[in-house]
Short mmCIF file of C-alpha atoms and ligand atoms in Angstrom, two decimals:
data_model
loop_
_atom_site.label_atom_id
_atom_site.label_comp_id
_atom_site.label_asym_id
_atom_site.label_seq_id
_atom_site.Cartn_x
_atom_site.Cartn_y
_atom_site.Cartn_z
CA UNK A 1 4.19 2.41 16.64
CA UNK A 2 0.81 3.57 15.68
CA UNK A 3 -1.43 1.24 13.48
CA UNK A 4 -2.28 2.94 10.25
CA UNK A 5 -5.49 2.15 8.23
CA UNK A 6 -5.48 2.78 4.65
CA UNK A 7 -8.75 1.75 2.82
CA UNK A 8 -8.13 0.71 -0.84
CA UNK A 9 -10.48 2.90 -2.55
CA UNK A 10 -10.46 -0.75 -5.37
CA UNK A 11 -13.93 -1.60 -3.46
CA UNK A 12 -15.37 2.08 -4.03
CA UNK A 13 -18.22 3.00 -6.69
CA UNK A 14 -16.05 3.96 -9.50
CA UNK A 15 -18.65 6.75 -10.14
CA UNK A 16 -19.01 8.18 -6.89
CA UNK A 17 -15.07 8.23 -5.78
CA UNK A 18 -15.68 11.59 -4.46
CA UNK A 19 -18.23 10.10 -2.43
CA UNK A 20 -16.53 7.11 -1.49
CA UNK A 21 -13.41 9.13 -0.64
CA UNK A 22 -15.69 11.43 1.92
CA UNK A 23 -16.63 7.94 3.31
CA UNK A 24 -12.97 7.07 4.79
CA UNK A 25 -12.35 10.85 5.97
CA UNK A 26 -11.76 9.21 9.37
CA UNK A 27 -8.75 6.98 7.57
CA UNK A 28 -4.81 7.73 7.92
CA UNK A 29 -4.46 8.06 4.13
CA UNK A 30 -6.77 6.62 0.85
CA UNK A 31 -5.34 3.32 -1.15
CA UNK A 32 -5.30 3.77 -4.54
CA UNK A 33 -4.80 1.06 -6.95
CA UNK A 34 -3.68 1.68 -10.21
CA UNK A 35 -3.46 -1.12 -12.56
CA UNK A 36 -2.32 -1.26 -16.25
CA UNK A 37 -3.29 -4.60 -17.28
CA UNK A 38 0.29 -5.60 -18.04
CA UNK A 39 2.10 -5.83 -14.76
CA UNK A 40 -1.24 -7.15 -13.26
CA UNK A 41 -4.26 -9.02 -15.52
CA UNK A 42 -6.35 -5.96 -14.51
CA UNK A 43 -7.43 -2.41 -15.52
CA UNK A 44 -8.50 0.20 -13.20
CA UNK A 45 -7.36 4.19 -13.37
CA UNK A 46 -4.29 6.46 -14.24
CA UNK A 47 -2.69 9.69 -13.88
CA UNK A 48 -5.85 11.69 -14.75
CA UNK A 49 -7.80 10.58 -12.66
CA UNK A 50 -5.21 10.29 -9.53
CA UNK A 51 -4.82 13.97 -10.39
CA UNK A 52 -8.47 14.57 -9.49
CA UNK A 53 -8.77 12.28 -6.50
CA UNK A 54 -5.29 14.12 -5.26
CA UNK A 55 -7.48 17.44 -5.57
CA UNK A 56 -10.35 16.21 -3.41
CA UNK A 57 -9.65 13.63 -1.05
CA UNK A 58 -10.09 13.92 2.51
CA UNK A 59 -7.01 11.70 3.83
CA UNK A 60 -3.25 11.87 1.88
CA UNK A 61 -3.46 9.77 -0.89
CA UNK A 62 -1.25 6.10 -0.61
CA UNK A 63 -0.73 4.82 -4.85
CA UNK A 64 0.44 1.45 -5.15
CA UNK A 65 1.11 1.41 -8.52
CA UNK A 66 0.89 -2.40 -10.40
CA UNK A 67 2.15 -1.09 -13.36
CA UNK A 68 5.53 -1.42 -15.61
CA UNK A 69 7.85 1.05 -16.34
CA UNK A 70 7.67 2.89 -12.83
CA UNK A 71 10.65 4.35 -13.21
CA UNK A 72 9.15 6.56 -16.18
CA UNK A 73 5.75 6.75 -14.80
CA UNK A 74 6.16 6.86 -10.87
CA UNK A 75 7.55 10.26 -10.22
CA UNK A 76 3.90 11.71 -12.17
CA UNK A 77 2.16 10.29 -9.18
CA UNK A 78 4.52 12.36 -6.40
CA UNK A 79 4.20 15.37 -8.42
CA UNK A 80 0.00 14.82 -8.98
CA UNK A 81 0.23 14.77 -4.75
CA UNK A 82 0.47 11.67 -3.48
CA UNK A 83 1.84 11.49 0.22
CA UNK A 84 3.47 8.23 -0.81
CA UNK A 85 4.26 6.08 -3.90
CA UNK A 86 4.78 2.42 -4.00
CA UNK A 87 5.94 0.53 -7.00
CA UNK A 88 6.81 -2.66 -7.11
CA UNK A 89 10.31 -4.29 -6.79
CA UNK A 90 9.36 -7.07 -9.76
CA UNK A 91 9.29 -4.15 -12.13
CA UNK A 92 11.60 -1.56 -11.64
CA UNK A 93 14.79 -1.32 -13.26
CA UNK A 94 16.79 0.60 -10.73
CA UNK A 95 14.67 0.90 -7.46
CA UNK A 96 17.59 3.39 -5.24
CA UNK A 97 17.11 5.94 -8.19
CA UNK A 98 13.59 5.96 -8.28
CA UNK A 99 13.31 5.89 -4.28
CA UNK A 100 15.37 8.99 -4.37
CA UNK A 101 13.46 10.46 -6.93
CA UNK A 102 9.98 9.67 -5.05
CA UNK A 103 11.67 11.38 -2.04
CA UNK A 104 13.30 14.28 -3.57
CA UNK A 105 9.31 15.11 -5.51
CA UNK A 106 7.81 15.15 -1.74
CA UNK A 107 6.58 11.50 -1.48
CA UNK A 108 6.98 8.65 0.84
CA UNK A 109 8.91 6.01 -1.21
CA UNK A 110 7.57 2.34 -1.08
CA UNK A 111 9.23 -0.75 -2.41
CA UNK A 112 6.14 -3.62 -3.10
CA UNK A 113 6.79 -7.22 -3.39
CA UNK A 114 4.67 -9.95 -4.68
CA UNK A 115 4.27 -13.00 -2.27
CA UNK A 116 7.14 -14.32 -4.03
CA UNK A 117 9.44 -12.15 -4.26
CA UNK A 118 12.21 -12.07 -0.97
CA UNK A 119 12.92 -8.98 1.04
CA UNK A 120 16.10 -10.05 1.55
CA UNK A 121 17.81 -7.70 -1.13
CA UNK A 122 16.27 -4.92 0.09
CA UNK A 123 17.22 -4.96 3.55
CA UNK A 124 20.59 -3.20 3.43
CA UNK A 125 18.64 -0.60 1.35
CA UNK A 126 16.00 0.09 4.34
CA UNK A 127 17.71 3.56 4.56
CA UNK A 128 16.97 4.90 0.98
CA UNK A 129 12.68 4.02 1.35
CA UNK A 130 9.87 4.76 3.67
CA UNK A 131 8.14 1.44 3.04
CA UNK A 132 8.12 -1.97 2.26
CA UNK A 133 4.59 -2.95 1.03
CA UNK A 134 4.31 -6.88 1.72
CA UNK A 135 1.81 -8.14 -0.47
CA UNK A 136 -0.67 -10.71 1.13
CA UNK A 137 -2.57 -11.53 -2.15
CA UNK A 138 -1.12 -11.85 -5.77
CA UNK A 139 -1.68 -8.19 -6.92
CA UNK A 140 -4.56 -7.77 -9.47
CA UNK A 141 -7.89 -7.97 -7.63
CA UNK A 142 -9.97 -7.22 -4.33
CA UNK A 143 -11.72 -9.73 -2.26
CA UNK A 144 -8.96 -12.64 -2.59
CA UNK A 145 -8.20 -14.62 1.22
CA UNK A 146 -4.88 -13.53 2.79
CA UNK A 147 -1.67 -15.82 2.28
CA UNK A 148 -0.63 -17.31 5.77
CA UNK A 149 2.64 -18.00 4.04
CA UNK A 150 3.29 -14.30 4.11
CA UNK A 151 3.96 -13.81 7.49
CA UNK A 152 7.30 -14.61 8.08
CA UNK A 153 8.54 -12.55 5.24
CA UNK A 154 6.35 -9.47 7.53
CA UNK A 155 8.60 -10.86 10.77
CA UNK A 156 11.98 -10.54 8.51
CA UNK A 157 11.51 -7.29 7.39
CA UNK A 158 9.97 -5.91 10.88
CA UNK A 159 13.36 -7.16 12.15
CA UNK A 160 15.72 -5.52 10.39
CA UNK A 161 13.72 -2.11 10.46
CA UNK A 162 13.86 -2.33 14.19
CA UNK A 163 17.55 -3.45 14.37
CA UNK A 164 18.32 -0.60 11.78
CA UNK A 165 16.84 1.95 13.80
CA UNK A 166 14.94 3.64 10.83
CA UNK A 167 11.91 4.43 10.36
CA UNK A 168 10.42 2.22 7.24
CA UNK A 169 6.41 1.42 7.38
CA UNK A 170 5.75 -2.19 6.54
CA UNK A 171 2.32 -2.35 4.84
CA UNK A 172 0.27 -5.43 4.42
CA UNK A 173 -2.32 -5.52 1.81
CA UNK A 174 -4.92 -8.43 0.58
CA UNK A 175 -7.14 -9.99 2.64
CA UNK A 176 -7.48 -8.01 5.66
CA UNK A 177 -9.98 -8.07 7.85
CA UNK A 178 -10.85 -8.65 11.38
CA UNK A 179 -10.52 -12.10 10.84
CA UNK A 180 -6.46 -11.66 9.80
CA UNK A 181 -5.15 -8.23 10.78
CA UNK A 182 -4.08 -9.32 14.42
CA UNK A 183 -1.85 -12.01 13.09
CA UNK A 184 -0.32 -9.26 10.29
CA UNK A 185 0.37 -6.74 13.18
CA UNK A 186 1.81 -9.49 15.26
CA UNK A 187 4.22 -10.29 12.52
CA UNK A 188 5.06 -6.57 12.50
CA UNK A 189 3.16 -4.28 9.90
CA UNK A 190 2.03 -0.96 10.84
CA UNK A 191 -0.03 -0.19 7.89
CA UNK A 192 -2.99 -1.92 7.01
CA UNK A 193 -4.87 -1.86 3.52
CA UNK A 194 -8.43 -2.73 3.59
CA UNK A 195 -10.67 -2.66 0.48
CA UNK A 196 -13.82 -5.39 0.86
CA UNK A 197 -13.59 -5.07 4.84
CA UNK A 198 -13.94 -1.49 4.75
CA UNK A 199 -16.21 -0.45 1.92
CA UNK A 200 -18.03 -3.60 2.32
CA UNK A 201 -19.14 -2.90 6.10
CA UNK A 202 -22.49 -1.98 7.08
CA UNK A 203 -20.26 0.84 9.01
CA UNK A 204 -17.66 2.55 7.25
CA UNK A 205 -16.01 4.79 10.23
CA UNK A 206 -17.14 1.91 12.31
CA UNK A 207 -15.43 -0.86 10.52
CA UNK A 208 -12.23 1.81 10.17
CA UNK A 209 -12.01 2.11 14.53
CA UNK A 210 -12.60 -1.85 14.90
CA UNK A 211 -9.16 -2.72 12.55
CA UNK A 212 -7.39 0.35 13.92
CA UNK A 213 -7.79 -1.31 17.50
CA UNK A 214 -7.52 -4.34 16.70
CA UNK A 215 -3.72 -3.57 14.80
CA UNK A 216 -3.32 -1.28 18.05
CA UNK A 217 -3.82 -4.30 20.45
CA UNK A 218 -0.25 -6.07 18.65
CA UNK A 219 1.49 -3.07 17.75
CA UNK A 220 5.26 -3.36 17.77
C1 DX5 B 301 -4.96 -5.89 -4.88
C2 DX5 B 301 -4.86 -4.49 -4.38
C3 DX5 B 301 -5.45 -4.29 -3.06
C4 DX5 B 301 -6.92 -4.60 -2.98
C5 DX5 B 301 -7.16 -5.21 -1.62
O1 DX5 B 301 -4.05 -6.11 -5.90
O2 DX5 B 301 -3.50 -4.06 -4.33
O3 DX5 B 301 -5.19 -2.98 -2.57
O4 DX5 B 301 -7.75 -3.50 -3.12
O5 DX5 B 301 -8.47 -5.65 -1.54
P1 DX5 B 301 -8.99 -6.55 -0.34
O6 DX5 B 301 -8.77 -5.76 0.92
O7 DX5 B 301 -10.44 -6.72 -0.67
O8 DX5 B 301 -8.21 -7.82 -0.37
ZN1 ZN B 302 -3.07 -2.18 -3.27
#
């Protein structure tokens, strides 16, 4: 399976996103935070402005949405364009119904889970999403060190996927770098979310090749 690298667009210049989108045009699809400051203790951007990005973005957009209320506020984010939508298990009411909805707009449907929160409940549900999105950091910011502790909820969930025969990404996101995204795609992910190792390298496309190798080296 094919390492994915999706750059979380949280460690762009929030005035040049344009820009800073141009900047990962060599990426599989753009990261894109949104935060409401309820879910998570942070602010960052919402439908309006996903709108825009969806308009001129190089790479499919990816929104991980750290938000309440998906379930009224997800489907927006399939029908603005988004390739896939992720919302997190903590805060949805009925997850199936809002997969199906995500998949029936266009999108890729992602489950999220906080470091604490077990996959276990979603695995006989691996047929009705695209993606489990593993969290390696407690949702909220950029820059925080990746959670060891994570990986053998990423070795769980790449085992049932392969025993179910389907094919549901696991994405990793927090604290990747070339210092941690070996042991991530050892444990199984296939998509990788960098924010300060991407837009923080001297070498954007650069930095981009070096994790996409790197993930290729212990692909699954
Ligand atoms: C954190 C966000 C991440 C963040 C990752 O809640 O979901 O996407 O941008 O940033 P780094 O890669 O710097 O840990
Ligand atoms: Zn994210």
């Amino acid at each position: 399976m094919a390492a994915l690298i999706n750059p979380s667009i949280l460690s762009a210049d929030f005035v040049n996103l344009e820009r800073d989108l141009q900047a990962i045009a060599t990426a599989d699809f753009a990261h894109v935070d949104v935060m409401d400051n309820h879910f998570v203790p942070n602010l960052t951007l919402g439908l309006p402005v996903f709108e825009r990005l969806a308009k001129v973005s190089p790479v499919p957009l990816d929104a991980h949405l750290m938000i309440d209320e998906p379930d009224r506020w997800a489907p927006a984010y399939a029908e603005a364009g988004a390739a896939s939508v992720t919302f997190h298990a903590e805060a949805a009411t009925a997850p199936v119904r809002l997969a199906r909805e995500l998949r029936r707009l266009g999108a890729r449907a992602g489950v999220a889970l906080r470091p604490a929160t077990p996959v276990e409940p979603f695995l006989d549900l691996l047929a009705e999403i695209d993606m489990i999105l593993v969290m390696t950091v407690e949702p909220g910011f950029g820059g925080q060190s990746f959670i060891e502790g994570t990986l053998p909820k990423i070795r769980r969930a790449r085992k049932a996927v392969s025993e179910s025969g389907l094919d549901v990404w696991i994405q990793v996101d927090g604290g990747i770098s070339r210092e941690t995204i070996e042991r991530a795609a050892d444990a199984g992910a296939n998509v990788f979310v960098a924010g300060s190792a991407v837009y923080g390298a001297q070498s954007i496309p650069a930095e981009i090749a070096a994790l996409r190798d790197l993930a290729a080296k212990h692909a699954h």
